[in-house]
mmCIF file of C-alpha atoms in Angstrom:
data_model
loop_
_atom_site.group_PDB
_atom_site.id
_atom_site.type_symbol
_atom_site.label_atom_id
_atom_site.label_comp_id
_atom_site.label_asym_id
_atom_site.label_seq_id
_atom_site.Cartn_x
_atom_site.Cartn_y
_atom_site.Cartn_z
ATOM 1 C CA MET A 1 47.067 3.272 5.171
ATOM 2 C CA LYS A 2 45.319 6.556 4.328
ATOM 3 C CA GLY A 3 45.409 9.845 6.191
ATOM 4 C CA ILE A 4 49.077 9.859 7.196
ATOM 5 C CA ARG A 5 50.037 13.476 7.894
ATOM 6 C CA ASP A 6 53.699 12.977 8.785
ATOM 7 C CA PRO A 7 55.554 11.823 5.631
ATOM 8 C CA ARG A 8 58.235 10.207 7.801
ATOM 9 C CA LEU A 9 55.614 7.664 8.867
ATOM 10 C CA LEU A 10 54.891 6.476 5.311
ATOM 11 C CA PRO A 11 57.804 3.998 5.046
ATOM 12 C CA ILE A 12 57.231 2.945 8.657
ATOM 13 C CA ALA A 13 53.573 2.203 7.947
ATOM 14 C CA GLU A 14 54.553 0.136 4.898
ATOM 15 C CA LYS A 15 57.026 -1.817 7.009
ATOM 16 C CA VAL A 16 54.455 -2.407 9.771
ATOM 17 C CA GLU A 17 51.894 -3.595 7.224
ATOM 18 C CA ALA A 18 54.470 -6.026 5.808
ATOM 19 C CA GLY A 19 55.362 -7.307 9.278
ATOM 20 C CA GLY A 20 58.873 -5.874 9.108
ATOM 21 C CA ARG A 21 61.088 -4.872 12.016
ATOM 22 C CA LEU A 22 61.612 -1.181 12.792
ATOM 23 C CA SER A 23 65.091 0.282 13.062
ATOM 24 C CA PHE A 24 66.337 2.383 15.974
ATOM 25 C CA GLN A 25 65.965 5.575 13.904
ATOM 26 C CA GLU A 26 62.416 4.640 12.959
ATOM 27 C CA GLY A 27 61.665 4.116 16.633
ATOM 28 C CA LEU A 28 62.869 7.650 17.328
ATOM 29 C CA VAL A 29 60.559 8.972 14.608
ATOM 30 C CA LEU A 30 57.662 7.358 16.480
ATOM 31 C CA TYR A 31 58.687 9.238 19.626
ATOM 32 C CA GLU A 32 59.039 12.532 17.710
ATOM 33 C CA THR A 33 56.028 12.552 15.415
ATOM 34 C CA GLN A 34 53.040 14.787 16.107
ATOM 35 C CA ASP A 35 50.875 12.563 13.925
ATOM 36 C CA LEU A 36 49.431 10.772 16.920
ATOM 37 C CA PRO A 37 46.347 9.394 15.135
ATOM 38 C CA THR A 38 48.601 7.471 12.745
ATOM 39 C CA LEU A 39 50.812 6.269 15.603
ATOM 40 C CA MET A 40 47.717 4.966 17.386
ATOM 41 C CA ARG A 41 46.391 3.234 14.276
ATOM 42 C CA LEU A 42 49.721 1.537 13.602
ATOM 43 C CA ALA A 43 49.998 0.249 17.160
ATOM 44 C CA ASN A 44 46.404 -0.940 17.091
ATOM 45 C CA ARG A 45 47.046 -2.684 13.758
ATOM 46 C CA VAL A 46 49.835 -4.738 15.337
ATOM 47 C CA ARG A 47 47.811 -5.342 18.493
ATOM 48 C CA GLU A 48 44.839 -6.735 16.574
ATOM 49 C CA ARG A 49 47.059 -8.766 14.265
ATOM 50 C CA LYS A 50 48.593 -10.490 17.291
ATOM 51 C CA HIS A 51 45.543 -10.904 19.573
ATOM 52 C CA GLY A 52 42.419 -9.604 17.839
ATOM 53 C CA HIS A 53 40.176 -7.889 20.410
ATOM 54 C CA LYS A 54 41.253 -10.036 23.347
ATOM 55 C CA THR A 55 42.487 -8.127 26.415
ATOM 56 C CA TYR A 56 43.961 -9.978 29.367
ATOM 57 C CA PHE A 57 43.928 -9.551 33.144
ATOM 58 C CA VAL A 58 44.846 -11.779 36.091
ATOM 59 C CA HIS A 59 43.299 -12.410 39.512
ATOM 60 C CA SER A 60 46.328 -11.782 41.678
ATOM 61 C CA ILE A 61 47.502 -10.666 45.093
ATOM 62 C CA ARG A 62 50.571 -8.495 45.668
ATOM 63 C CA VAL A 63 52.808 -9.474 48.578
ATOM 64 C CA SER A 64 55.867 -7.686 49.928
ATOM 65 C CA GLN A 65 57.330 -9.691 52.798
ATOM 66 C CA THR A 66 59.477 -6.716 53.839
ATOM 67 C CA ASN A 67 60.209 -3.135 52.894
ATOM 68 C CA ILE A 68 63.638 -3.196 54.554
ATOM 69 C CA CYS A 69 66.190 -2.493 51.851
ATOM 70 C CA TYR A 70 69.790 -1.322 51.717
ATOM 71 C CA VAL A 71 69.922 -0.367 48.021
ATOM 72 C CA GLY A 72 68.680 3.227 48.268
ATOM 73 C CA CYS A 73 67.227 3.829 44.786
ATOM 74 C CA THR A 74 66.368 7.516 44.616
ATOM 75 C CA PHE A 75 62.996 7.003 42.892
ATOM 76 C CA CYS A 76 61.705 4.695 45.636
ATOM 77 C CA ALA A 77 59.352 5.634 48.492
ATOM 78 C CA PHE A 78 58.885 2.035 49.617
ATOM 79 C CA GLN A 79 62.224 1.217 51.260
ATOM 80 C CA ARG A 80 62.871 1.514 55.005
ATOM 81 C CA ARG A 81 65.807 0.863 57.348
ATOM 82 C CA PHE A 82 65.720 -1.331 60.468
ATOM 83 C CA GLY A 83 63.769 0.418 63.211
ATOM 84 C CA GLU A 84 62.446 3.142 60.926
ATOM 85 C CA GLU A 85 58.771 4.064 61.239
ATOM 86 C CA GLY A 86 56.649 2.063 58.830
ATOM 87 C CA ALA A 87 59.152 -0.780 58.418
ATOM 88 C CA TRP A 88 57.953 -4.377 58.348
ATOM 89 C CA ASP A 89 59.736 -7.721 58.118
ATOM 90 C CA TRP A 90 57.594 -10.859 58.165
ATOM 91 C CA GLU A 91 58.417 -14.429 58.954
ATOM 92 C CA VAL A 92 57.244 -17.101 56.510
ATOM 93 C CA GLU A 93 54.227 -17.920 58.681
ATOM 94 C CA GLU A 94 53.202 -14.260 58.763
ATOM 95 C CA VAL A 95 53.302 -14.032 54.960
ATOM 96 C CA VAL A 96 51.100 -17.112 54.646
ATOM 97 C CA ALA A 97 48.660 -15.720 57.229
ATOM 98 C CA TRP A 98 48.526 -12.345 55.428
ATOM 99 C CA VAL A 99 47.662 -14.047 52.137
ATOM 100 C CA ARG A 100 45.140 -16.343 53.806
ATOM 101 C CA GLU A 101 43.254 -13.369 55.275
ATOM 102 C CA ARG A 102 42.899 -11.840 51.816
ATOM 103 C CA TYR A 103 42.527 -14.994 49.749
ATOM 104 C CA GLN A 104 39.628 -14.941 47.283
ATOM 105 C CA PRO A 105 38.198 -17.899 45.354
ATOM 106 C CA GLY A 106 39.650 -18.131 41.875
ATOM 107 C CA LEU A 107 42.950 -16.483 42.802
ATOM 108 C CA THR A 108 45.583 -17.717 40.346
ATOM 109 C CA GLU A 109 48.687 -15.654 41.081
ATOM 110 C CA ILE A 110 50.708 -14.618 44.134
ATOM 111 C CA HIS A 111 53.061 -11.836 43.051
ATOM 112 C CA LEU A 112 56.023 -11.304 45.389
ATOM 113 C CA THR A 113 58.421 -8.368 45.268
ATOM 114 C CA ALA A 114 60.117 -6.613 48.172
ATOM 115 C CA GLY A 115 63.247 -4.909 49.424
ATOM 116 C CA HIS A 116 66.821 -6.214 49.476
ATOM 117 C CA HIS A 117 66.917 -7.442 53.075
ATOM 118 C CA PRO A 118 70.522 -7.526 54.317
ATOM 119 C CA LYS A 119 70.105 -10.305 56.915
ATOM 120 C CA ARG A 120 67.667 -12.918 55.618
ATOM 121 C CA PRO A 121 69.441 -16.053 54.339
ATOM 122 C CA PHE A 122 68.614 -17.503 50.935
ATOM 123 C CA THR A 123 66.921 -20.464 52.608
ATOM 124 C CA TYR A 124 64.218 -18.047 53.862
ATOM 125 C CA TYR A 125 63.122 -17.378 50.270
ATOM 126 C CA LEU A 126 63.074 -21.070 49.390
ATOM 127 C CA ASP A 127 60.978 -21.779 52.496
ATOM 128 C CA LEU A 128 58.623 -18.952 51.552
ATOM 129 C CA VAL A 129 57.940 -20.331 48.069
ATOM 130 C CA ARG A 130 57.441 -23.855 49.429
ATOM 131 C CA ALA A 131 55.051 -22.596 52.134
ATOM 132 C CA LEU A 132 52.935 -20.598 49.680
ATOM 133 C CA LYS A 133 52.719 -23.505 47.233
ATOM 134 C CA ALA A 134 51.726 -25.878 50.052
ATOM 135 C CA SER A 135 49.180 -23.505 51.606
ATOM 136 C CA PHE A 136 47.491 -22.441 48.369
ATOM 137 C CA PRO A 137 47.548 -25.432 45.996
ATOM 138 C CA GLY A 138 47.061 -24.530 42.356
ATOM 139 C CA VAL A 139 48.016 -20.872 42.819
ATOM 140 C CA GLN A 140 51.072 -19.837 40.830
ATOM 141 C CA VAL A 141 53.948 -18.015 42.510
ATOM 142 C CA LYS A 142 55.445 -15.229 40.404
ATOM 143 C CA ALA A 143 58.247 -13.923 42.514
ATOM 144 C CA TRP A 144 61.192 -11.596 42.791
ATOM 145 C CA THR A 145 62.733 -9.284 40.316
ATOM 146 C CA ALA A 146 66.101 -9.788 38.680
ATOM 147 C CA ALA A 147 67.497 -7.253 41.150
ATOM 148 C CA GLU A 148 66.364 -9.470 44.030
ATOM 149 C CA ILE A 149 67.746 -12.593 42.343
ATOM 150 C CA HIS A 150 71.081 -10.756 42.074
ATOM 151 C CA HIS A 151 70.838 -10.004 45.813
ATOM 152 C CA PHE A 152 70.105 -13.690 46.576
ATOM 153 C CA SER A 153 73.127 -14.652 44.476
ATOM 154 C CA LYS A 154 75.332 -12.435 46.634
ATOM 155 C CA ILE A 155 74.044 -13.612 50.017
ATOM 156 C CA ALA A 156 74.079 -17.290 48.984
ATOM 157 C CA ARG A 157 77.374 -16.948 47.107
ATOM 158 C CA LEU A 158 75.864 -18.896 44.239
ATOM 159 C CA PRO A 159 75.668 -18.127 40.507
ATOM 160 C CA TYR A 160 72.335 -16.993 39.067
ATOM 161 C CA ARG A 161 71.694 -20.412 37.560
ATOM 162 C CA GLU A 162 71.914 -22.247 40.885
ATOM 163 C CA VAL A 163 69.757 -19.637 42.653
ATOM 164 C CA LEU A 164 67.054 -19.824 40.002
ATOM 165 C CA GLN A 165 67.189 -23.614 39.763
ATOM 166 C CA ALA A 166 66.700 -23.894 43.534
ATOM 167 C CA LEU A 167 63.746 -21.471 43.448
ATOM 168 C CA LYS A 168 62.208 -23.374 40.537
ATOM 169 C CA GLU A 169 62.532 -26.651 42.432
ATOM 170 C CA ALA A 170 60.870 -24.954 45.443
ATOM 171 C CA GLY A 171 57.898 -24.034 43.233
ATOM 172 C CA LEU A 172 58.644 -20.738 41.474
ATOM 173 C CA ASP A 173 56.447 -20.512 38.359
ATOM 174 C CA ALA A 174 57.441 -17.177 36.817
ATOM 175 C CA MET A 175 59.229 -13.898 37.501
ATOM 176 C CA PRO A 176 58.017 -10.293 37.351
ATOM 177 C CA GLY A 177 59.949 -7.759 35.299
ATOM 178 C CA GLY A 178 60.892 -5.127 37.854
ATOM 179 C CA GLY A 179 64.307 -3.739 38.669
ATOM 180 C CA ALA A 180 65.070 -2.915 35.045
ATOM 181 C CA GLU A 181 64.454 0.850 35.489
ATOM 182 C CA ILE A 182 66.435 2.317 32.542
ATOM 183 C CA PHE A 183 69.417 0.349 31.270
ATOM 184 C CA ALA A 184 71.517 3.390 30.261
ATOM 185 C CA GLU A 185 74.484 3.682 32.606
ATOM 186 C CA ARG A 186 74.177 7.496 32.832
ATOM 187 C CA VAL A 187 70.674 7.174 34.306
ATOM 188 C CA ARG A 188 71.365 4.092 36.370
ATOM 189 C CA ARG A 189 74.273 5.755 38.185
ATOM 190 C CA ARG A 190 71.935 8.525 39.294
ATOM 191 C CA ILE A 191 68.732 6.675 40.224
ATOM 192 C CA ALA A 192 69.817 3.130 41.110
ATOM 193 C CA ARG A 193 73.548 3.203 41.763
ATOM 194 C CA ALA A 194 73.651 0.191 44.128
ATOM 195 C CA LYS A 195 71.190 -1.988 42.251
ATOM 196 C CA VAL A 196 72.060 -4.797 39.838
ATOM 197 C CA SER A 197 73.668 -3.509 36.640
ATOM 198 C CA ALA A 198 71.856 -3.581 33.304
ATOM 199 C CA GLU A 199 74.073 -6.456 32.209
ATOM 200 C CA GLY A 200 73.275 -8.317 35.427
ATOM 201 C CA TRP A 201 69.519 -7.773 34.981
ATOM 202 C CA LEU A 202 69.666 -9.127 31.439
ATOM 203 C CA SER A 203 71.847 -12.045 32.533
ATOM 204 C CA VAL A 204 69.362 -13.064 35.253
ATOM 205 C CA HIS A 205 66.511 -13.079 32.736
ATOM 206 C CA ARG A 206 68.584 -14.922 30.130
ATOM 207 C CA THR A 207 69.346 -17.607 32.713
ATOM 208 C CA ALA A 208 65.707 -17.805 33.854
ATOM 209 C CA HIS A 209 64.555 -18.291 30.270
ATOM 210 C CA GLN A 210 67.164 -21.003 29.711
ATOM 211 C CA LEU A 211 65.784 -22.810 32.786
ATOM 212 C CA GLY A 212 62.209 -22.559 31.497
ATOM 213 C CA ILE A 213 61.119 -19.773 33.865
ATOM 214 C CA PRO A 214 59.114 -17.198 31.876
ATOM 215 C CA THR A 215 59.446 -13.550 32.882
ATOM 216 C CA ASN A 216 58.134 -10.062 32.212
ATOM 217 C CA ALA A 217 60.136 -6.898 31.569
ATOM 218 C CA THR A 218 59.599 -3.325 32.761
ATOM 219 C CA MET A 219 60.877 0.182 32.043
ATOM 220 C CA LEU A 220 60.616 3.061 34.533
ATOM 221 C CA TYR A 221 60.136 6.268 32.519
ATOM 222 C CA GLY A 222 59.232 9.883 33.028
ATOM 223 C CA HIS A 223 62.166 11.087 35.177
ATOM 224 C CA ILE A 224 65.618 11.997 33.765
ATOM 225 C CA GLU A 225 65.900 9.618 30.834
ATOM 226 C CA THR A 226 66.027 10.752 27.189
ATOM 227 C CA LEU A 227 63.913 9.297 24.405
ATOM 228 C CA GLU A 228 67.051 7.654 22.981
ATOM 229 C CA GLU A 229 67.618 5.982 26.353
ATOM 230 C CA ARG A 230 64.050 4.672 26.413
ATOM 231 C CA LEU A 231 64.523 3.189 22.963
ATOM 232 C CA ASP A 232 67.938 1.771 23.876
ATOM 233 C CA HIS A 233 66.211 0.024 26.786
ATOM 234 C CA MET A 234 63.664 -1.546 24.450
ATOM 235 C CA ASP A 235 66.368 -2.440 21.962
ATOM 236 C CA ARG A 236 68.296 -4.464 24.557
ATOM 237 C CA LEU A 237 65.086 -6.291 25.509
ATOM 238 C CA ARG A 238 64.301 -7.018 21.864
ATOM 239 C CA ARG A 239 67.735 -8.526 21.325
ATOM 240 C CA LEU A 240 67.443 -10.756 24.401
ATOM 241 C CA GLN A 241 63.985 -11.850 23.321
ATOM 242 C CA ASP A 242 65.411 -12.823 19.906
ATOM 243 C CA GLU A 243 67.876 -14.995 21.776
ATOM 244 C CA THR A 244 65.592 -16.656 24.347
ATOM 245 C CA GLY A 245 61.903 -15.976 23.628
ATOM 246 C CA GLY A 246 61.194 -15.982 27.377
ATOM 247 C CA PHE A 247 59.508 -12.598 27.882
ATOM 248 C CA MET A 248 55.719 -12.726 28.153
ATOM 249 C CA SER A 249 55.022 -9.009 28.396
ATOM 250 C CA PHE A 250 56.588 -5.553 28.516
ATOM 251 C CA ILE A 251 55.323 -3.105 31.149
ATOM 252 C CA PRO A 252 56.210 0.603 30.977
ATOM 253 C CA LEU A 253 55.970 2.016 34.509
ATOM 254 C CA ALA A 254 55.360 5.742 34.849
ATOM 255 C CA PHE A 255 57.519 7.485 37.472
ATOM 256 C CA GLN A 256 55.484 8.390 40.575
ATOM 257 C CA PRO A 257 56.529 11.807 41.943
ATOM 258 C CA ASP A 258 55.713 11.629 45.667
ATOM 259 C CA GLY A 259 57.764 10.728 48.718
ATOM 260 C CA ASN A 260 61.074 9.898 47.062
ATOM 261 C CA PRO A 261 64.445 11.709 46.884
ATOM 262 C CA LEU A 262 64.524 11.898 43.076
ATOM 263 C CA ALA A 263 61.220 13.791 42.900
ATOM 264 C CA ARG A 264 62.457 16.233 45.559
ATOM 265 C CA GLU A 265 65.784 16.673 43.766
ATOM 266 C CA LEU A 266 64.048 17.379 40.452
ATOM 267 C CA GLY A 267 61.329 19.507 42.037
ATOM 268 C CA LYS A 268 58.918 17.234 40.227
ATOM 269 C CA ARG A 269 55.307 17.033 41.349
ATOM 270 C CA GLU A 270 53.524 16.216 38.131
ATOM 271 C CA HIS A 271 52.745 12.736 36.929
ATOM 272 C CA THR A 272 53.531 11.819 33.328
ATOM 273 C CA THR A 273 50.952 13.119 30.877
ATOM 274 C CA GLY A 274 48.374 10.848 29.336
ATOM 275 C CA LEU A 275 49.757 11.514 25.872
ATOM 276 C CA ASP A 276 53.288 10.584 26.932
ATOM 277 C CA ASP A 277 51.953 7.369 28.477
ATOM 278 C CA LEU A 278 49.965 6.453 25.364
ATOM 279 C CA ARG A 279 52.788 7.315 22.973
ATOM 280 C CA ASN A 280 55.197 5.245 25.025
ATOM 281 C CA LEU A 281 52.874 2.230 24.907
ATOM 282 C CA ALA A 282 52.366 2.585 21.157
ATOM 283 C CA VAL A 283 56.108 2.834 20.478
ATOM 284 C CA ALA A 284 56.667 -0.252 22.603
ATOM 285 C CA ARG A 285 54.004 -2.201 20.664
ATOM 286 C CA LEU A 286 55.591 -1.262 17.351
ATOM 287 C CA TYR A 287 59.258 -1.637 18.337
ATOM 288 C CA LEU A 288 59.032 -4.797 20.474
ATOM 289 C CA ASP A 289 57.715 -6.950 17.656
ATOM 290 C CA ASN A 290 58.806 -10.166 19.356
ATOM 291 C CA ILE A 291 57.235 -9.691 22.817
ATOM 292 C CA PRO A 292 53.644 -11.009 22.894
ATOM 293 C CA HIS A 293 51.978 -8.470 25.192
ATOM 294 C CA ILE A 294 52.309 -4.778 26.039
ATOM 295 C CA LYS A 295 50.803 -4.106 29.435
ATOM 296 C CA GLY A 296 48.934 -0.916 30.354
ATOM 297 C CA TYR A 297 49.463 -1.149 34.112
ATOM 298 C CA TRP A 298 46.329 0.470 35.496
ATOM 299 C CA ALA A 299 47.882 1.046 38.936
ATOM 300 C CA THR A 300 50.163 3.715 37.463
ATOM 301 C CA LEU A 301 48.149 4.806 34.406
ATOM 302 C CA THR A 302 44.749 4.999 36.195
ATOM 303 C CA PRO A 303 41.964 2.619 35.149
ATOM 304 C CA GLU A 304 40.534 5.247 32.782
ATOM 305 C CA LEU A 305 43.760 5.714 30.811
ATOM 306 C CA ALA A 306 44.403 1.961 30.813
ATOM 307 C CA GLN A 307 41.029 1.621 29.109
ATOM 308 C CA VAL A 308 42.013 4.150 26.431
ATOM 309 C CA SER A 309 45.368 2.405 25.983
ATOM 310 C CA LEU A 310 43.580 -0.616 24.505
ATOM 311 C CA ASP A 311 43.507 1.347 21.240
ATOM 312 C CA TRP A 312 47.239 2.134 21.527
ATOM 313 C CA GLY A 313 48.682 -1.366 21.359
ATOM 314 C CA VAL A 314 47.887 -2.666 24.854
ATOM 315 C CA THR A 315 46.563 -6.219 25.301
ATOM 316 C CA ASP A 316 46.900 -6.588 29.088
ATOM 317 C CA ILE A 317 45.917 -4.290 31.984
ATOM 318 C CA ASP A 318 47.486 -6.438 34.749
ATOM 319 C CA GLY A 319 45.143 -7.601 37.494
ATOM 320 C CA THR A 320 43.138 -7.312 40.651
ATOM 321 C CA LEU A 321 46.376 -6.703 42.641
ATOM 322 C CA ILE A 322 44.760 -6.815 46.141
ATOM 323 C CA GLU A 323 46.667 -4.275 48.251
ATOM 324 C CA GLU A 324 49.491 -3.193 45.961
ATOM 325 C CA ARG A 325 51.924 -1.070 48.011
ATOM 326 C CA ILE A 326 55.078 -0.189 46.079
ATOM 327 C CA VAL A 327 53.735 2.303 43.533
ATOM 328 C CA HIS A 328 51.092 3.597 45.944
ATOM 329 C CA MET A 329 53.702 4.533 48.547
ATOM 330 C CA ALA A 330 55.318 6.605 45.769
ATOM 331 C CA GLY A 331 52.142 8.554 45.141
ATOM 332 C CA SER A 332 49.987 6.643 42.695
ATOM 333 C CA PRO A 333 46.439 8.023 43.121
ATOM 334 C CA THR A 334 44.758 4.831 41.919
ATOM 335 C CA PRO A 335 42.929 2.243 44.080
ATOM 336 C CA GLU A 336 45.054 -0.477 45.737
ATOM 337 C CA GLY A 337 43.024 -3.126 43.949
ATOM 338 C CA LEU A 338 40.102 -3.696 41.584
ATOM 339 C CA SER A 339 37.656 -6.572 41.380
ATOM 340 C CA LYS A 340 37.581 -8.972 38.460
ATOM 341 C CA GLU A 341 34.182 -7.576 37.549
ATOM 342 C CA ALA A 342 35.519 -4.021 37.458
ATOM 343 C CA LEU A 343 38.422 -5.018 35.208
ATOM 344 C CA ALA A 344 36.144 -6.962 32.879
ATOM 345 C CA GLN A 345 33.754 -3.996 32.683
ATOM 346 C CA ILE A 346 36.610 -1.611 31.809
ATOM 347 C CA ILE A 347 37.565 -3.886 28.928
ATOM 348 C CA LEU A 348 34.008 -4.553 27.727
ATOM 349 C CA ALA A 349 33.192 -0.842 27.711
ATOM 350 C CA ALA A 350 36.141 -0.284 25.386
ATOM 351 C CA GLY A 351 34.703 -2.760 22.900
ATOM 352 C CA ARG A 352 37.283 -5.451 23.632
ATOM 353 C CA ILE A 353 36.997 -9.034 24.897
ATOM 354 C CA PRO A 354 38.058 -9.554 28.552
ATOM 355 C CA VAL A 355 40.132 -12.687 29.051
ATOM 356 C CA GLU A 356 41.026 -13.708 32.595
ATOM 357 C CA ARG A 357 44.428 -15.405 32.516
ATOM 358 C CA ASP A 358 46.908 -17.006 34.907
ATOM 359 C CA ALA A 359 50.519 -15.972 35.540
ATOM 360 C CA LEU A 360 51.657 -17.857 32.411
ATOM 361 C CA TYR A 361 49.047 -16.252 30.122
ATOM 362 C CA ARG A 362 46.919 -19.389 29.955
ATOM 363 C CA GLU A 363 43.269 -18.468 29.506
ATOM 364 C CA VAL A 364 41.062 -19.079 32.582
ATOM 365 C CA ARG A 365 37.794 -17.477 31.467
ATOM 366 C CA VAL A 366 36.524 -15.369 28.599
ATOM 367 C CA TRP A 367 34.052 -12.810 29.970
ATOM 368 C CA ASP A 368 31.161 -11.961 27.656
ATOM 369 C CA ARG A 369 29.321 -9.832 30.235
ATOM 370 C CA VAL A 370 29.470 -8.646 33.850
ATOM 371 C CA GLY A 371 26.714 -9.224 36.404
ATOM 372 C CA ALA A 372 23.604 -11.377 36.394
#
């Protein structure tokens, strides 16, 4: 590769060209280098080697059956207590009715994440999956983070394997990747003290993969973590993926600085910069050589930056969402949903090929144009 200005990137470029795996120290060089054009080209090289120009999105609806939660993560603006203004807590029938009101033809994914409700029994969650599968045949249910599975394990007094097996038998198709935050204990103690531990999060996903439930993985960045802690997070994911192969995508989530205790404590009002977001995505594409997709989540990046990220290693920009609430209650300035046509146009305008997918990354439609 010509035009490399940072000599530290020369051996890394040779390794990337040869399909080799980067070391932890080489990952840190990617975070430190000011040679951003080379970083972009390397990430794009891997992206196109894996998927060519294809860029994926899903027609999905986001559902949170409650925002009542006892965990108290300091970065969260979503959680409420019983009786607090803005709290909601829906019965199974109310969830089904909410989805039915917003259902659109061609919907392939119902994405469920919510708070850790202290009183709902585990049977409620099984009933919810069964009801959604019965009411919307053919739509896949991607539900509950590893943190929520850990919560179910506690209230049901069952090991992760039995909880996940029961959910799978009820109709669970896949799991989202939330609740990972940053694995480093120093950070976790400060931002998510009462949430599942890093080891617990990884154990839930390991068990899901062993049961044939594919999952995603996230990383919440842009608050108090160091670059070494970001890379440590990716390193633990890479090792688990070597073991199980069950991760479909990795989704860096930029910290949203409104309405949460951590932002007030840090005096933080600014969102992450576009360059930090793009660098983070490129490092992920180069370091996580065994995870198929890096997702540029438009709801936190903005649609415009998600479009640019397609040159920085990204092959998925998530989906239509339909009334996403969690990141928007924390201050995301983006729309709460985008149409399929809008997503396809974003991808086409970047010179890539829009591919509508389902929750399991099976191709539904390749878009060659938008409109009549």
